Coordinates of C-alpha atoms in Angstrom, one line a residue:
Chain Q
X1 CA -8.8 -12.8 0.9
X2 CA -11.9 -12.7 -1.0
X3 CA -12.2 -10.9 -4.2
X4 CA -15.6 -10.3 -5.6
X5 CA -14.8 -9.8 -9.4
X6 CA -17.2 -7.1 -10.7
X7 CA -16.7 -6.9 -14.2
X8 CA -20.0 -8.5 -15.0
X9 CA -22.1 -5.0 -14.4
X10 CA -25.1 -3.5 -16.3
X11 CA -23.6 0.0 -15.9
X12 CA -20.4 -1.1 -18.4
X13 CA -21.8 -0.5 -21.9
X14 CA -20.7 -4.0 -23.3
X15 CA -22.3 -5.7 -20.4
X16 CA -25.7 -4.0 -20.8
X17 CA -25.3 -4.5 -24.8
X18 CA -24.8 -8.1 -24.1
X19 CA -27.7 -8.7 -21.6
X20 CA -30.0 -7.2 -24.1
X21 CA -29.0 -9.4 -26.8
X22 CA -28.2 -12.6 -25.1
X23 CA -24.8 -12.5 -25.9
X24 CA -23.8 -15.7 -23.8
X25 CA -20.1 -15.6 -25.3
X26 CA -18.9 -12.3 -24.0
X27 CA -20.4 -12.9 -20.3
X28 CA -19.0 -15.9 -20.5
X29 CA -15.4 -14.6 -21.4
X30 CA -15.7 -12.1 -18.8
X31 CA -16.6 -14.9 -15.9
X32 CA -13.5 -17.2 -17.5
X33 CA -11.3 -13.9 -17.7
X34 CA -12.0 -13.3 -13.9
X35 CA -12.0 -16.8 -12.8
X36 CA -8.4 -17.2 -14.2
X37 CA -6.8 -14.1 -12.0
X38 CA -8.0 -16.3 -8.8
X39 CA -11.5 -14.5 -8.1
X40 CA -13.8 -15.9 -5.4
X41 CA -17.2 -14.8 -6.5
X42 CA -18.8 -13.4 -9.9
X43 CA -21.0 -10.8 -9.2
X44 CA -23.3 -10.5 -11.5
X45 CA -25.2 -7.0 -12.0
X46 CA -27.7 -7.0 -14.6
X47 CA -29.6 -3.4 -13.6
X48 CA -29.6 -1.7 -16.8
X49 CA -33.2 -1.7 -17.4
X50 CA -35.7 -2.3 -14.5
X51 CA -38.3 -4.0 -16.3
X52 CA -35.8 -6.8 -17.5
X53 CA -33.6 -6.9 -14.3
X54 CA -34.8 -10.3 -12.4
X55 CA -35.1 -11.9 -16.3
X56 CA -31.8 -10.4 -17.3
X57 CA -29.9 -11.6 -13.9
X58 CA -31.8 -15.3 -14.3
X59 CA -29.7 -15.3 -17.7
X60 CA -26.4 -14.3 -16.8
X61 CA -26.5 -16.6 -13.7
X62 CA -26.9 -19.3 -15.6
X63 CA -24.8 -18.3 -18.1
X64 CA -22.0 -17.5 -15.6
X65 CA -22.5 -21.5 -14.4
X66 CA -21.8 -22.6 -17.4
X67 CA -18.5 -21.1 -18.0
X68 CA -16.8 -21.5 -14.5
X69 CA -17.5 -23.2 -11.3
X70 CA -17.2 -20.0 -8.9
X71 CA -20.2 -18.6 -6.8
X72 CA -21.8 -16.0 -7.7
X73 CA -22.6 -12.9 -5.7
X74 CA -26.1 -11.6 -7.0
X75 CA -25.8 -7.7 -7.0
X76 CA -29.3 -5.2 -7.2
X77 CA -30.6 -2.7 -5.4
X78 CA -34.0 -4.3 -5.8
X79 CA -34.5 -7.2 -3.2
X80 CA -37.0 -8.8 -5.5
X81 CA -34.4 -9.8 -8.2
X82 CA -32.0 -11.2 -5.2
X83 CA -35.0 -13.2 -4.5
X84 CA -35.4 -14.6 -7.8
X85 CA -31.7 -14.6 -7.9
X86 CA -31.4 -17.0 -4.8
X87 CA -34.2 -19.2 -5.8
X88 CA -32.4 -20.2 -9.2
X89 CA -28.9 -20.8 -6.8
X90 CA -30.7 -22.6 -4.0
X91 CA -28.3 -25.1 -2.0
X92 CA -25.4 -23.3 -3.6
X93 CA -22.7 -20.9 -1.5
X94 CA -23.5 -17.3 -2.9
X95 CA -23.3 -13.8 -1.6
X96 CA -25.8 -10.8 -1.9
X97 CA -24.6 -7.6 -3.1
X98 CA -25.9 -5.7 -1.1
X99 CA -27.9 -4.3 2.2
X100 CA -27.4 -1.1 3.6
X101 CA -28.6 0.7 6.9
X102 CA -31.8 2.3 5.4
X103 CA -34.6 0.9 7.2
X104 CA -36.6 -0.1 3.9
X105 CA -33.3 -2.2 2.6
X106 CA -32.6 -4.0 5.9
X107 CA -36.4 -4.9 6.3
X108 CA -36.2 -6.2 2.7
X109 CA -33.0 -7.5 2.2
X110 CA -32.1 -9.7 5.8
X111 CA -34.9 -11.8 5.6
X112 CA -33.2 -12.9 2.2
X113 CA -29.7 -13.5 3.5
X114 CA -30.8 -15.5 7.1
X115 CA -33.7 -18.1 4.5
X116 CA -30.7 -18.3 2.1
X117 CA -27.3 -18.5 4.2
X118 CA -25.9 -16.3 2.0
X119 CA -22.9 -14.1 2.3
X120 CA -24.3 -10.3 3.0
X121 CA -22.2 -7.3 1.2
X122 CA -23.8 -4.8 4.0
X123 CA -23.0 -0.6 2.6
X124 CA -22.0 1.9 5.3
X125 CA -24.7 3.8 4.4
X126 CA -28.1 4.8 6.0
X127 CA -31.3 7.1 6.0
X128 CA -29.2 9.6 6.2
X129 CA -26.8 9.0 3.5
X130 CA -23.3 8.4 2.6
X131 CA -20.9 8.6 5.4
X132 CA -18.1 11.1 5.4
X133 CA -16.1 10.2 8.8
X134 CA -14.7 7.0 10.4
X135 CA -17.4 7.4 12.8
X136 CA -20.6 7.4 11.2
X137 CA -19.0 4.7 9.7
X138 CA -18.6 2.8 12.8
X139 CA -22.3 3.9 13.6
X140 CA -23.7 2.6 10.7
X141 CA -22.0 -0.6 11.0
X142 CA -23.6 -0.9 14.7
X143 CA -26.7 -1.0 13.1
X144 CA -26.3 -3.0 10.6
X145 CA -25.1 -5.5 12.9
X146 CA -27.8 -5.7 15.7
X147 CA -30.4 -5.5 12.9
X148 CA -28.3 -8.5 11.3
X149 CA -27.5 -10.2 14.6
X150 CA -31.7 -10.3 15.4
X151 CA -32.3 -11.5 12.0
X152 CA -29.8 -14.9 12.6
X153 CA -27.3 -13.6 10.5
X154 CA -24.1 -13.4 12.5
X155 CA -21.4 -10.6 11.8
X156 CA -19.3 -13.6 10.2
X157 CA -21.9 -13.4 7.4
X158 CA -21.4 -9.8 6.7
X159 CA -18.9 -8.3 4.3
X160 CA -18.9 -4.2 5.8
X161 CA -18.2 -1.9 2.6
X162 CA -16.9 1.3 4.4
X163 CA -18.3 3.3 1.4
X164 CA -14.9 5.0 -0.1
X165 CA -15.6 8.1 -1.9
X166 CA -13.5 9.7 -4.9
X167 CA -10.2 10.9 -3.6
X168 CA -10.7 14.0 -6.2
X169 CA -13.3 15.7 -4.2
X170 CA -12.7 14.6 -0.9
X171 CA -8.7 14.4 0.1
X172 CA -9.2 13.0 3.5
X173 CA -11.7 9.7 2.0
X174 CA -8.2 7.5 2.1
X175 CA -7.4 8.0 5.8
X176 CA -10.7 8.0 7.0
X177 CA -12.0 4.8 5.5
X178 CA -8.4 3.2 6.4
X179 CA -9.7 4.3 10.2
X180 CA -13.0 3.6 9.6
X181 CA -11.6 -0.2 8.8
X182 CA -9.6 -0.5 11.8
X183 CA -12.5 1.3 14.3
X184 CA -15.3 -1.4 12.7
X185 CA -12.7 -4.2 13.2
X186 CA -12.2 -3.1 16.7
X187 CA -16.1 -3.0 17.6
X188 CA -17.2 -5.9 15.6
X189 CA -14.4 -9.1 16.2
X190 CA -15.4 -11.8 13.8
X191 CA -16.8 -9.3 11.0
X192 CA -15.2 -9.1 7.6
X193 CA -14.4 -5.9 6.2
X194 CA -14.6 -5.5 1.9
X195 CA -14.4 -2.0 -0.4
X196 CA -15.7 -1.2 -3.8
X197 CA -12.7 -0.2 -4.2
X198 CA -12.5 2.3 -7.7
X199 CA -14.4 5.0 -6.7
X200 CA -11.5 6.0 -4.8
X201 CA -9.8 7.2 -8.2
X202 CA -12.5 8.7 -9.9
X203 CA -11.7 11.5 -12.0
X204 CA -8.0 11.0 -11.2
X205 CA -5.7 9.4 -14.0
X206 CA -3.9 6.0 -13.9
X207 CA -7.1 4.8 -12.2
X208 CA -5.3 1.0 -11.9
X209 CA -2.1 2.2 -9.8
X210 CA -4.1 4.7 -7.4
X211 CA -6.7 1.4 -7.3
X212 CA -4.3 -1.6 -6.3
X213 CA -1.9 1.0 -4.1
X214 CA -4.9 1.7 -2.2
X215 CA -6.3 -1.8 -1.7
X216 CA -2.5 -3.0 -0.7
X217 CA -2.7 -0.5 1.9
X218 CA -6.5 -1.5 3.5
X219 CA -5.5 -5.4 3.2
X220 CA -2.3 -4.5 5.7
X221 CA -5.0 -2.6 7.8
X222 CA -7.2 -5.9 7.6
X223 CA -9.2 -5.6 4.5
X224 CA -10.4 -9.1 4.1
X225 CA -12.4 -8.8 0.8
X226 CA -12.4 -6.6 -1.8
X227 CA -14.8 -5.7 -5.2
X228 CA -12.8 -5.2 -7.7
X229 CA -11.8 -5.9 -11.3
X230 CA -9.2 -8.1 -10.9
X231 CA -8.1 -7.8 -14.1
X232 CA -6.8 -4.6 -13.8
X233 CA -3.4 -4.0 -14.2
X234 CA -0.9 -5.4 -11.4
X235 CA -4.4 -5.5 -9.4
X236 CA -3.6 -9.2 -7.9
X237 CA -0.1 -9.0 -7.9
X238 CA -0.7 -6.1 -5.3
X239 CA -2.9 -7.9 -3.6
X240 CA -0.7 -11.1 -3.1
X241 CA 2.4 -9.0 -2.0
X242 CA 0.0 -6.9 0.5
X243 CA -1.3 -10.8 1.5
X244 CA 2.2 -11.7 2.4
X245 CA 3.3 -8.2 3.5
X246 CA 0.3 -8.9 5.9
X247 CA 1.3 -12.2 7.7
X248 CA -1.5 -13.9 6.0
X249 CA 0.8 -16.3 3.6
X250 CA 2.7 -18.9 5.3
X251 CA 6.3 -18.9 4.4
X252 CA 4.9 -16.5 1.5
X253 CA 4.3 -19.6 -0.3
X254 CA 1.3 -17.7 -2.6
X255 CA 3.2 -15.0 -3.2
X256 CA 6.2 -17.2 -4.2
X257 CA 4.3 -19.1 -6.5
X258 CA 2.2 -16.3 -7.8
X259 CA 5.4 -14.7 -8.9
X260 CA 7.1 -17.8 -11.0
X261 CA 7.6 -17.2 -14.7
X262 CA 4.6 -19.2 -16.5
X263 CA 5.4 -21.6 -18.7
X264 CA 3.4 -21.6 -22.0
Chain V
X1 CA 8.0 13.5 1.5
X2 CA 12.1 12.7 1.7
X3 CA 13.6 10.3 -0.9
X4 CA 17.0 9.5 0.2
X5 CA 18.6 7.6 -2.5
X6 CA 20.9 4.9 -2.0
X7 CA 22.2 3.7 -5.1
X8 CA 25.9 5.1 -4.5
X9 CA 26.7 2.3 -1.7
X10 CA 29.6 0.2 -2.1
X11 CA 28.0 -2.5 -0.9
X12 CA 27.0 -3.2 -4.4
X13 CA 29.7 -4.4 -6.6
X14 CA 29.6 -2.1 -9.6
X15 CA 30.2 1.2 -6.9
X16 CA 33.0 -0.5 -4.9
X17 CA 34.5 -1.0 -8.6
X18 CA 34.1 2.7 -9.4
X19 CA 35.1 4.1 -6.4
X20 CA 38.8 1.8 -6.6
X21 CA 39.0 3.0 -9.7
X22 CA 38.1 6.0 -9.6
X23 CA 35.0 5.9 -12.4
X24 CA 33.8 9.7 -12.3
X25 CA 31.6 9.0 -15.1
X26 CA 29.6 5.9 -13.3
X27 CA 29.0 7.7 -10.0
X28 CA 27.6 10.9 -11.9
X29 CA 25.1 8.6 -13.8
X30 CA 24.1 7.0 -11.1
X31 CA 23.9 10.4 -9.4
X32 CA 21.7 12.2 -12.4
X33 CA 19.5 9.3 -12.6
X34 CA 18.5 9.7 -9.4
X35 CA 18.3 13.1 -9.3
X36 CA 15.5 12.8 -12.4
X37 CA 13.4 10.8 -10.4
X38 CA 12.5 13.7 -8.3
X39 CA 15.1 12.4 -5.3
X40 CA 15.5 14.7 -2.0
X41 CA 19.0 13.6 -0.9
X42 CA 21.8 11.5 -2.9
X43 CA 23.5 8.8 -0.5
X44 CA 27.0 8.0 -0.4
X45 CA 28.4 5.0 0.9
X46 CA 31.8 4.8 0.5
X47 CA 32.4 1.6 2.7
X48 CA 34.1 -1.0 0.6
X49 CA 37.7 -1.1 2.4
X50 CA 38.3 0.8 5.5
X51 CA 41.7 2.1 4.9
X52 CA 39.8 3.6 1.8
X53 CA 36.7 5.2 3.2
X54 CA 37.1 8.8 4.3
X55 CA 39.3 9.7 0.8
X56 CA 36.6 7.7 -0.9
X57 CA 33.4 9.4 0.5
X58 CA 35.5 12.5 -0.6
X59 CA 36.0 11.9 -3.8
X60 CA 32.5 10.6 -4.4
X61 CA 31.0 13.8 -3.1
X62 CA 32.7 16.1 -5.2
X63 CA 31.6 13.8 -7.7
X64 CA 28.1 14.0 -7.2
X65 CA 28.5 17.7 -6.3
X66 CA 29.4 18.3 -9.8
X67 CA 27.1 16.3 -11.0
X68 CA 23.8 17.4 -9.4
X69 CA 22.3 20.4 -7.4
X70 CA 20.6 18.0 -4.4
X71 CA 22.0 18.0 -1.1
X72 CA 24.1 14.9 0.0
X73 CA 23.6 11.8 2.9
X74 CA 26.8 10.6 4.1
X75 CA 26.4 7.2 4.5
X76 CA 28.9 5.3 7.4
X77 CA 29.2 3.3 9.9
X78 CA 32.6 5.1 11.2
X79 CA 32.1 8.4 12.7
X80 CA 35.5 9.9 11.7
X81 CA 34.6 9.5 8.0
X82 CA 31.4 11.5 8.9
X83 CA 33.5 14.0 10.5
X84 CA 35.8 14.0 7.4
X85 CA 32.5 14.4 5.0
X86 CA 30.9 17.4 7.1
X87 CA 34.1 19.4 6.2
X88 CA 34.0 19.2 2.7
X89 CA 30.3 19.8 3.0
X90 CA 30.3 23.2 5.6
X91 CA 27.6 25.4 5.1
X92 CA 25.4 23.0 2.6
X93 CA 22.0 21.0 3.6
X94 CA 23.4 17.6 5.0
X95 CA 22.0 14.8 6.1
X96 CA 23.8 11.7 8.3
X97 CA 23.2 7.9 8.2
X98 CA 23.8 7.3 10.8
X99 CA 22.8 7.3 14.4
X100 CA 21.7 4.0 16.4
X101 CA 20.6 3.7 20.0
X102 CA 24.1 2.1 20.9
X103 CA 25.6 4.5 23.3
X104 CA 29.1 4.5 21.5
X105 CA 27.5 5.6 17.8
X106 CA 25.7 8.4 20.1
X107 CA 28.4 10.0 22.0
X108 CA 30.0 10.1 18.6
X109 CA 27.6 11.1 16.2
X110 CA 25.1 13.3 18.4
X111 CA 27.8 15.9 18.8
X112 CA 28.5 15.7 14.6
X113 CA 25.0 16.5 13.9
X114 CA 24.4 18.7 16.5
X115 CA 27.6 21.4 15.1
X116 CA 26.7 20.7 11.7
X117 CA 22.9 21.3 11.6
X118 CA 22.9 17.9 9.6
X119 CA 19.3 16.1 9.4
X120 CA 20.1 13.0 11.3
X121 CA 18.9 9.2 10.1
X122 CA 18.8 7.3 13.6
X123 CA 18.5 3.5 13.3
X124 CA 15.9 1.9 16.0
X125 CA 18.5 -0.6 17.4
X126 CA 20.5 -0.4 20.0
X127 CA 23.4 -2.8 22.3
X128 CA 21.0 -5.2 22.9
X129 CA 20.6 -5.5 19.2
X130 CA 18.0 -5.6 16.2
X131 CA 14.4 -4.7 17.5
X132 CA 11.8 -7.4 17.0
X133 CA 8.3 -5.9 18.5
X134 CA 6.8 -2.6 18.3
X135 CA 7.4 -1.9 21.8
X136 CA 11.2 -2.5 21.5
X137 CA 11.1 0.2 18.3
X138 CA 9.5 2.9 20.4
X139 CA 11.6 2.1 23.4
X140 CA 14.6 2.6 21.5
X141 CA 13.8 5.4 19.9
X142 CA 12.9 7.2 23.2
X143 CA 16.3 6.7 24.3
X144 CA 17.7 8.6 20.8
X145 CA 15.3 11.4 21.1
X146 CA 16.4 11.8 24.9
X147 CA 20.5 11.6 24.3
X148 CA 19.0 13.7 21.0
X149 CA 17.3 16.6 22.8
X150 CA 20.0 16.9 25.1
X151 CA 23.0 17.4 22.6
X152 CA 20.8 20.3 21.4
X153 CA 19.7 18.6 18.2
X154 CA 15.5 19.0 18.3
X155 CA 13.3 15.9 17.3
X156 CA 12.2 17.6 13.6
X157 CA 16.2 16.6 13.1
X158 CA 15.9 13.2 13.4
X159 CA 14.5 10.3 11.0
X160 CA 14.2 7.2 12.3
X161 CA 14.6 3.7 10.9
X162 CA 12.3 1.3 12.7
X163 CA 14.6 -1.5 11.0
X164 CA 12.7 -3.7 8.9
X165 CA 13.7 -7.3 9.0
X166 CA 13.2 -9.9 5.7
X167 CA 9.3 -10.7 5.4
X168 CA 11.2 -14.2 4.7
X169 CA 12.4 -14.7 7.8
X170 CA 10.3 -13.0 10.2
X171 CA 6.8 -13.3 9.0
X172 CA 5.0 -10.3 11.1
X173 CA 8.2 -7.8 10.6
X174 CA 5.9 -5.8 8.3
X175 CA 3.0 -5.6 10.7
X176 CA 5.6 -4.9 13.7
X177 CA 6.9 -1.9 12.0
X178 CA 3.5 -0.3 10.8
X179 CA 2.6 -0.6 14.4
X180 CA 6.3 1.1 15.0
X181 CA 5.5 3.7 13.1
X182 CA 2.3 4.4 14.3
X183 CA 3.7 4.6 18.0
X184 CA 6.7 6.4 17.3
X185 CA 4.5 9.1 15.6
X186 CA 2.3 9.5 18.6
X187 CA 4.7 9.4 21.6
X188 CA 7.4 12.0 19.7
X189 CA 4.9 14.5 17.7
X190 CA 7.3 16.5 15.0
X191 CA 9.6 13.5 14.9
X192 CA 10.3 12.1 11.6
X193 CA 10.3 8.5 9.9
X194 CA 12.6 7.1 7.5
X195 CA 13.2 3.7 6.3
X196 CA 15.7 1.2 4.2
X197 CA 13.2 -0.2 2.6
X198 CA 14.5 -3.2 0.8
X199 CA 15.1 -5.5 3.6
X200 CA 11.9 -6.4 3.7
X201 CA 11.7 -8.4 0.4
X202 CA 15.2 -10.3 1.2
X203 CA 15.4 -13.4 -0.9
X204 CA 11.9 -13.0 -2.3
X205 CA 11.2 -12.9 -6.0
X206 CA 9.9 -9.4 -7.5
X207 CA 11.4 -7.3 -4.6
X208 CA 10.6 -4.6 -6.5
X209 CA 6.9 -5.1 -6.2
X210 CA 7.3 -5.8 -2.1
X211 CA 8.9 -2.6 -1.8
X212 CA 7.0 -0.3 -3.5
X213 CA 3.7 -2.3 -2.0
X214 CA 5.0 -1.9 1.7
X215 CA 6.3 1.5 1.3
X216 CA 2.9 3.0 0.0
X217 CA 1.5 1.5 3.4
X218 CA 3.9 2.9 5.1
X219 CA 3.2 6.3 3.7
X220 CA -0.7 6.1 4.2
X221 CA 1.1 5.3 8.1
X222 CA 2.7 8.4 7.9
X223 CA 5.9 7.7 6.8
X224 CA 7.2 10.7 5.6
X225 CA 10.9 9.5 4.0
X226 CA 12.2 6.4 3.0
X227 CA 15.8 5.3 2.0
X228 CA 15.6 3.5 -1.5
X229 CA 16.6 2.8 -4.9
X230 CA 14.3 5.6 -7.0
X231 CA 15.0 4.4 -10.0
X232 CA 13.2 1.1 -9.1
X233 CA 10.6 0.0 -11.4
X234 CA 7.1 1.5 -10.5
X235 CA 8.2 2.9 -6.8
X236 CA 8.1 6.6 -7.6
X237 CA 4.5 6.2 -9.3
X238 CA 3.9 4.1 -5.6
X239 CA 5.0 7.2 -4.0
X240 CA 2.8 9.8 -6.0
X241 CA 0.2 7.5 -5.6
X242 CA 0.4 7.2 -1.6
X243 CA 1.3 11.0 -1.2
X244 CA -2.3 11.5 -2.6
X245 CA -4.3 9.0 -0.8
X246 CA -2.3 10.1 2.4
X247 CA -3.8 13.5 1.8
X248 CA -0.6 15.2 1.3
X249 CA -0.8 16.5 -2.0
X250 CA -3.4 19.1 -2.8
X251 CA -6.3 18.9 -5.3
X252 CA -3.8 15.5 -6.5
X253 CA -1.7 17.9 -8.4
X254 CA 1.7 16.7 -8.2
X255 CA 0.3 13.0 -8.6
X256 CA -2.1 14.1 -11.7
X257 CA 1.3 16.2 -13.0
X258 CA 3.6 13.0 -12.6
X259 CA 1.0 11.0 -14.4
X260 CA 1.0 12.7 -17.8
X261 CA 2.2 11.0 -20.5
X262 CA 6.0 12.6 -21.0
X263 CA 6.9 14.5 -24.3
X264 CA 9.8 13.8 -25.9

């Protein structure tokens, strides 16, 4: 399971306060904070002002290296900053965050992740827009693929987000995207599947328990990866009993050892 | 969604005690605590000692007659004692667990349920034994809807317990009995699905985190009842939570209603 912890984002007011004024000490708590729950990747976004974006990132990054030893997945909606992103990480594993199926973003953005060997974060979304059924899902993530696929990216290089919407305004956003999982790991054998996963409890209250119950229920469905806060309360617990629940813990060793009283 | 709550079972120490002894007080707590967590159906086991068990289950549920309003499960494994607990409860809602696919328990307890009108739990093993695979689960239940339909009781009457064996010991129970589900659903449309939970976190630590992980999956399946311990920590929230992802509670009320913070 790979969690991409996504604390370290320009829209969070403390984040954007900090990239303005260099405060190394609080992104560096927030990689150390994350690192400790068992993250895989940082994701770094730094898009709170365009101007400063690819200067901004270029700070965080290396701040971020200093203070723990995970990759980092570079997250903007502008492929130049994931440029300048990937040149300071050269020869290092990292993941881009993110592609989608609008022609102007795949054009941009593949070229990126087949030079760099990167991980892809690919959005089940296109020209069109956001998807509201498990099959434009599915059609989307066709796409993607073959656009992918003729780039020299193989679908083992792609991380599908199935674009979850809030639960508040649209009831049926749970099942579909739990189908939408299943129908894309059908089609695409080998892909990965991951989810920003809060939107689902926008608006809603106790955000954390709608959250982890959620994610439990897409890793049993095959949920692979996930963009989260994984801080959040019970968030990794959740995740290691779905891991187990799911067959994907031998004798459910993790979860075993996950769940031992720590000693001071 | 159908809570059947299983706390009165004299499997557990404390309710074998109270039923010997005749501890009115304990088995109304246990009842009213249950009741507040916003439980469908009370259990009774009465089981401890079979010389005991009819005039036990009797006692017990004018116990918990007295001591709440909702409708009663009588829980045995002896058919007479059902019998025995269907008289005292003529003309009330009533639920049995329970049926199996073993043809003895059918020709006993199909003709109980059908007279009585009782909601039926029907366990998904039969004289062969426990069910490992999917395929076994929906075979077996075929055969109960079958003898079922024919004894006059219609499918909307029965729940059925695909029979979860320990994650512990069978690594891909919890995958086989998603898939269960899933089938079962599909081949008997208007059947319902129940299950005792808490086997599946059998000599783990932090069942209660298993349990209300795996049964919020199993809801989002379409699980629509479950047979467990209410008062467990954080499994009603679980269930709120699913309901609403599963797109069976409108606008999120009950969930949004269950999540505000109490008042003295």
């Amino acid at each position: 399971m790979l969690i991409i912890a996504e604390r370290i984002n320009a829209t969070r007011s403390r984040i954007a306060h900090a990239l303005r004024w260099r405060d190394a000490g609080l992104i560096a708590r927030e990689a150390r904070a994350q690192a400790e729950t068992g993250a895989s990747f940082i994701d770094i976004n730094a898009g709170s002002d365009p101007a400063r974006e690819a200067e901004d990132l270029e700070w965080a990054v290396s701040v971020v290296q200093q203070a723990t030893d995970l990759p980092i997945c570079l997250d903007s909606s502008n492929p130049e900053v994931l440029r300048r992103g990937l040149e300071l990480l050269s020869g290092k594993a990292v993941m881009l965050n993110s592609v989608t199926g609008e022609k102007a973003k795949l054009s941009a953005v593949l070229p990126l992740a087949s030079e760099s060997g990167a991980l892809l974060v690919a959005l089940a979304m296109d020209d069109r827009g956001l998807p509201d059924t498990a099959e434009r899902r599915v059609e989307i993530t066709g796409a993607i693929v073959r656009a992918a696929e003729a780039a020299g990216i193989g679908r083992d290089r792609l991380y599908v987000d199935p674009c979850i919407q809030p639960l508040s305004t649209s009831p049926d956003q749970a099942r579909a995207v739990l189908a939408a999982i299943l129908r894309i790991m059908a089609a695409f054998p080998g892909i990965h599947m991951t989810c920003g996963l809060s939107n689902i409890s926008f608006g809603l209250p106790n955000r954390a328990l709608l959250n982890r119950t959620y994610l439990a229920c897409l890793i049993l469905a095959g949920l692979d990866s996930a963009i989260v806060d994984p801080t959040s309360d019970g968030l990794m617990d959740a995740v290691r009993a779905a891991q187990a629940l799911a067959g994907r813990d031998e004798y459910c060793m993790n979860y075993i050892r996950a769940m031992r009283p720590r000693t001071p």
